mmCIF file with all atom_site columns, C-alpha atoms in Angstrom:
data_model
loop_
_atom_site.group_PDB
_atom_site.id
_atom_site.type_symbol
_atom_site.label_atom_id
_atom_site.label_alt_id
_atom_site.label_comp_id
_atom_site.label_asym_id
_atom_site.label_entity_id
_atom_site.label_seq_id
_atom_site.pdbx_PDB_ins_code
_atom_site.Cartn_x
_atom_site.Cartn_y
_atom_site.Cartn_z
_atom_site.occupancy
_atom_site.B_iso_or_equiv
_atom_site.pdbx_formal_charge
_atom_site.auth_seq_id
_atom_site.auth_comp_id
_atom_site.auth_asym_id
_atom_site.auth_atom_id
_atom_site.pdbx_PDB_model_num
ATOM 1  C CA . MET A 1 1  ? 19.867  0.189  -14.994 1.00 0.00 ? 11 MET A CA 1
ATOM 2  C CA . SER A 1 2  ? 21.688  1.925  -12.178 1.00 0.00 ? 12 SER A CA 1
ATOM 3  C CA . PHE A 1 3  ? 21.278  1.092  -8.500  1.00 0.00 ? 13 PHE A CA 1
ATOM 4  C CA . ALA A 1 4  ? 19.379  4.306  -7.810  1.00 0.00 ? 14 ALA A CA 1
ATOM 5  C CA . LYS A 1 5  ? 16.866  3.601  -10.567 1.00 0.00 ? 15 LYS A CA 1
ATOM 6  C CA . ARG A 1 6  ? 16.404  -0.009 -9.409  1.00 0.00 ? 16 ARG A CA 1
ATOM 7  C CA . HIS A 1 7  ? 15.943  1.189  -5.836  1.00 0.00 ? 17 HIS A CA 1
ATOM 8  C CA . LYS A 1 8  ? 13.361  3.765  -6.925  1.00 0.00 ? 18 LYS A CA 1
ATOM 9  C CA . PHE A 1 9  ? 11.540  1.189  -9.050  1.00 0.00 ? 19 PHE A CA 1
ATOM 10 C CA . ALA A 1 10 ? 11.477  -1.269 -6.139  1.00 0.00 ? 20 ALA A CA 1
ATOM 11 C CA . LEU A 1 11 ? 10.054  1.365  -3.785  1.00 0.00 ? 21 LEU A CA 1
ATOM 12 C CA . GLN A 1 12 ? 7.420   2.352  -6.324  1.00 0.00 ? 22 GLN A CA 1
ATOM 13 C CA . LEU A 1 13 ? 6.481   -1.294 -6.835  1.00 0.00 ? 23 LEU A CA 1
ATOM 14 C CA . ILE A 1 14 ? 6.145   -1.828 -3.080  1.00 0.00 ? 24 ILE A CA 1
ATOM 15 C CA . ALA A 1 15 ? 4.041   1.314  -2.825  1.00 0.00 ? 25 ALA A CA 1
ATOM 16 C CA . PHE A 1 16 ? 1.797   0.196  -5.680  1.00 0.00 ? 26 PHE A CA 1
ATOM 17 C CA . LEU A 1 17 ? 1.275   -3.230 -4.136  1.00 0.00 ? 27 LEU A CA 1
ATOM 18 C CA . ALA A 1 18 ? 0.674   -1.710 -0.686  1.00 0.00 ? 28 ALA A CA 1
ATOM 19 C CA . VAL A 1 19 ? -2.082  0.451  -2.151  1.00 0.00 ? 29 VAL A CA 1
ATOM 20 C CA . MET A 1 20 ? -3.722  -2.048 -4.506  1.00 0.00 ? 30 MET A CA 1
ATOM 21 C CA . LEU A 1 21 ? -3.634  -5.414 -2.726  1.00 0.00 ? 31 LEU A CA 1
ATOM 22 C CA . PRO A 1 22 ? -5.178  -4.396 0.621   1.00 0.00 ? 32 PRO A CA 1
ATOM 23 C CA . SER A 1 23 ? -7.991  -2.658 -1.240  1.00 0.00 ? 33 SER A CA 1
ATOM 24 C CA . ILE A 1 24 ? -9.443  -6.053 -2.112  1.00 0.00 ? 34 ILE A CA 1
ATOM 25 C CA . GLY A 1 25 ? -9.710  -7.105 1.526   1.00 0.00 ? 35 GLY A CA 1
ATOM 26 C CA . LEU A 1 26 ? -10.690 -3.627 2.633   1.00 0.00 ? 36 LEU A CA 1
ATOM 27 C CA . PHE A 1 27 ? -14.090 -3.870 0.955   1.00 0.00 ? 37 PHE A CA 1
ATOM 28 C CA . TYR A 1 28 ? -14.858 -7.229 2.525   1.00 0.00 ? 38 TYR A CA 1
ATOM 29 C CA . SER A 1 29 ? -13.631 -6.278 5.982   1.00 0.00 ? 39 SER A CA 1
ATOM 30 C CA . ALA A 1 30 ? -15.690 -3.085 5.916   1.00 0.00 ? 40 ALA A CA 1
ATOM 31 C CA . THR A 1 31 ? -18.869 -4.882 4.836   1.00 0.00 ? 41 THR A CA 1
ATOM 32 C CA . ALA A 1 32 ? -18.305 -7.565 7.492   1.00 0.00 ? 42 ALA A CA 1
ATOM 33 C CA . ARG A 1 33 ? -17.903 -4.821 10.113  1.00 0.00 ? 43 ARG A CA 1
ATOM 34 C CA . ALA A 1 34 ? -14.459 -6.069 11.097  1.00 0.00 ? 44 ALA A CA 1
ATOM 35 C CA . GLY A 1 35 ? -13.246 -2.753 12.502  1.00 0.00 ? 45 GLY A CA 1
ATOM 36 C CA . GLY A 1 36 ? -9.731  -3.738 13.541  1.00 0.00 ? 46 GLY A CA 1
ATOM 37 C CA . VAL A 1 37 ? -8.909  -5.387 10.233  1.00 0.00 ? 47 VAL A CA 1
ATOM 38 C CA . THR A 1 38 ? -10.395 -2.467 8.323   1.00 0.00 ? 48 THR A CA 1
ATOM 39 C CA . TRP A 1 39 ? -8.225  0.057  10.148  1.00 0.00 ? 49 TRP A CA 1
ATOM 40 C CA . LEU A 1 40 ? -5.157  -2.129 9.696   1.00 0.00 ? 50 LEU A CA 1
ATOM 41 C CA . LEU A 1 41 ? -5.740  -2.281 5.946   1.00 0.00 ? 51 LEU A CA 1
ATOM 42 C CA . VAL A 1 42 ? -6.408  1.463  5.779   1.00 0.00 ? 52 VAL A CA 1
ATOM 43 C CA . GLY A 1 43 ? -3.050  1.969  7.509   1.00 0.00 ? 53 GLY A CA 1
ATOM 44 C CA . VAL A 1 44 ? -1.291  -0.232 4.960   1.00 0.00 ? 54 VAL A CA 1
ATOM 45 C CA . VAL A 1 45 ? -2.869  1.723  2.089   1.00 0.00 ? 55 VAL A CA 1
ATOM 46 C CA . ALA A 1 46 ? -1.884  5.041  3.695   1.00 0.00 ? 56 ALA A CA 1
ATOM 47 C CA . GLY A 1 47 ? 1.653   3.751  4.209   1.00 0.00 ? 57 GLY A CA 1
ATOM 48 C CA . GLY A 1 48 ? 1.823   2.783  0.551   1.00 0.00 ? 58 GLY A CA 1
ATOM 49 C CA . MET A 1 49 ? 0.768   6.286  -0.428  1.00 0.00 ? 59 MET A CA 1
ATOM 50 C CA . VAL A 1 50 ? 3.467   7.798  1.777   1.00 0.00 ? 60 VAL A CA 1
ATOM 51 C CA . ILE A 1 51 ? 6.090   5.514  0.224   1.00 0.00 ? 61 ILE A CA 1
ATOM 52 C CA . ALA A 1 52 ? 4.868   6.462  -3.268  1.00 0.00 ? 62 ALA A CA 1
ATOM 53 C CA . VAL A 1 53 ? 5.214   10.172 -2.549  1.00 0.00 ? 63 VAL A CA 1
ATOM 54 C CA . TRP A 1 54 ? 8.602   9.683  -0.892  1.00 0.00 ? 64 TRP A CA 1
ATOM 55 C CA . ALA A 1 55 ? 9.948   7.546  -3.765  1.00 0.00 ? 65 ALA A CA 1
ATOM 56 C CA . SER A 1 56 ? 8.855   10.029 -6.422  1.00 0.00 ? 66 SER A CA 1
#
């Protein structure tokens, strides 16, 4: 596997984890009305989506 393909795979993996993992805490922070944490997690998810689009 070439460096470019490994780099792309790593970015896509980071993007996937940045979208999926915070989603677990996002539900609980939203139901607990923890506004700051909720917005922080929404930002992480949005950042993961940007990385996914950029890596593809």
